[in-house]
Amino acid sequence: MQLRQATLYDASAAGTGTAYPLDYRFPTTPTRAVQITMNAADTIALQGTIDGTHWFQIASHTGGTSFVDTLSIPYFAIRVVKTGTAGTALVVGII
């Protein structure tokens, strides 16, 4: 298993980003980092799934600043949901 850098979301429009599959087949799951950078008072929700169908919120951030979330649970996939159109959000992860 090899971690990789991926841009999970990069837009000013509200919307749901692409689901990114994670490798979860190993007995020890590596910690993954997700960095969120926003320049406006919009909201970014980081969501996860363990079955590919039902999504739940892992973290949510509002405001024009940067945040870092770490994931250590073996998710099947993660995605980003942005609400608001006040500014650009860039979400990059080591997944």
Tab-separated table of C-alpha atoms in Angstrom:
chain	number	residue	atom	x	y	z
A	1	MET	CA	0.000	0.000	0.000
A	2	GLN	CA	1.260	3.433	-0.910
A	3	LEU	CA	-0.215	6.762	0.137
A	4	ARG	CA	-0.665	9.399	-2.552
A	5	GLN	CA	-1.445	13.094	-2.743
A	6	ALA	CA	-4.828	13.967	-4.231
A	7	THR	CA	-6.816	17.150	-4.721
A	8	LEU	CA	-10.230	16.318	-3.285
A	9	TYR	CA	-11.880	19.660	-4.122
A	10	ASP	CA	-10.772	22.916	-5.760
A	11	ALA	CA	-13.627	25.291	-6.603
A	12	SER	CA	-15.593	28.313	-5.489
A	13	ALA	CA	-18.948	26.744	-6.379
A	14	ALA	CA	-20.942	24.745	-3.884
A	15	GLY	CA	-21.106	21.046	-4.600
A	16	THR	CA	-20.036	17.505	-3.852
A	17	GLY	CA	-16.567	16.398	-4.828
A	18	THR	CA	-15.547	13.110	-6.360
A	19	ALA	CA	-15.393	10.110	-4.041
A	20	TYR	CA	-11.804	8.943	-3.569
A	21	PRO	CA	-11.370	5.263	-2.716
A	22	LEU	CA	-8.936	4.407	0.058
A	23	ASP	CA	-6.952	1.212	0.472
A	24	TYR	CA	-8.370	-0.420	3.608
A	25	ARG	CA	-7.431	-4.101	3.131
A	26	PHE	CA	-4.496	-4.233	5.534
A	27	PRO	CA	-4.565	-5.040	9.267
A	28	THR	CA	-3.037	-1.675	10.181
A	29	THR	CA	-4.498	1.440	8.613
A	30	PRO	CA	-2.125	4.368	8.057
A	31	THR	CA	-3.081	7.796	9.281
A	32	ARG	CA	-4.169	10.029	6.422
A	33	ALA	CA	-4.064	13.829	6.440
A	34	VAL	CA	-6.485	16.204	4.744
A	35	GLN	CA	-5.738	19.938	4.515
A	36	ILE	CA	-8.571	22.392	3.907
A	37	THR	CA	-7.805	25.945	2.798
A	38	MET	CA	-10.628	28.456	2.343
A	39	ASN	CA	-10.613	32.180	1.666
A	40	ALA	CA	-14.241	32.850	2.641
A	41	ALA	CA	-16.890	31.962	5.179
A	42	ASP	CA	-18.141	28.858	3.372
A	43	THR	CA	-18.479	25.402	4.916
A	44	ILE	CA	-16.541	22.292	3.975
A	45	ALA	CA	-17.695	18.883	5.176
A	46	LEU	CA	-15.402	15.885	4.904
A	47	GLN	CA	-17.493	12.740	4.517
A	48	GLY	CA	-16.648	9.057	4.655
A	49	THR	CA	-18.287	5.778	3.724
A	50	ILE	CA	-17.624	2.177	4.623
A	51	ASP	CA	-19.980	0.661	2.069
A	52	GLY	CA	-19.827	3.065	-0.904
A	53	THR	CA	-23.479	4.064	-0.540
A	54	HIS	CA	-24.123	5.657	2.855
A	55	TRP	CA	-22.059	8.770	3.625
A	56	PHE	CA	-21.511	10.303	7.047
A	57	GLN	CA	-19.729	13.425	8.228
A	58	ILE	CA	-16.189	13.019	9.545
A	59	ALA	CA	-15.468	16.727	10.041
A	60	SER	CA	-16.904	20.128	9.156
A	61	HIS	CA	-15.188	23.513	9.006
A	62	THR	CA	-16.433	27.038	8.370
A	63	GLY	CA	-14.417	30.168	7.791
A	64	GLY	CA	-11.647	31.667	5.755
A	65	THR	CA	-8.672	29.839	7.196
A	66	SER	CA	-6.831	26.513	7.006
A	67	PHE	CA	-7.624	23.290	8.838
A	68	VAL	CA	-6.020	19.855	8.971
A	69	ASP	CA	-7.922	16.664	9.722
A	70	THR	CA	-6.328	13.274	10.314
A	71	LEU	CA	-8.121	10.043	9.469
A	72	SER	CA	-7.164	6.763	11.069
A	73	ILE	CA	-10.296	4.661	10.510
A	74	PRO	CA	-10.274	2.345	7.468
A	75	TYR	CA	-12.826	4.139	5.267
A	76	PHE	CA	-13.845	2.678	1.912
A	77	ALA	CA	-13.849	6.194	0.391
A	78	ILE	CA	-13.935	9.885	1.329
A	79	ARG	CA	-15.356	12.970	-0.376
A	80	VAL	CA	-15.848	16.702	0.213
A	81	VAL	CA	-19.108	18.668	0.235
A	82	LYS	CA	-18.905	22.473	-0.009
A	83	THR	CA	-21.787	24.786	0.853
A	84	GLY	CA	-21.668	28.464	0.005
A	85	THR	CA	-20.187	30.346	-2.937
A	86	ALA	CA	-18.369	33.185	-1.183
A	87	GLY	CA	-14.882	31.991	-2.087
A	88	THR	CA	-12.561	29.232	-3.187
A	89	ALA	CA	-11.911	26.067	-1.210
A	90	LEU	CA	-8.907	23.840	-1.839
A	91	VAL	CA	-8.883	20.442	-0.158
A	92	VAL	CA	-5.787	18.306	-0.582
A	93	GLY	CA	-5.154	14.981	1.089
A	94	ILE	CA	-2.412	12.445	1.585
A	95	ILE	CA	-4.632	9.463	1.064
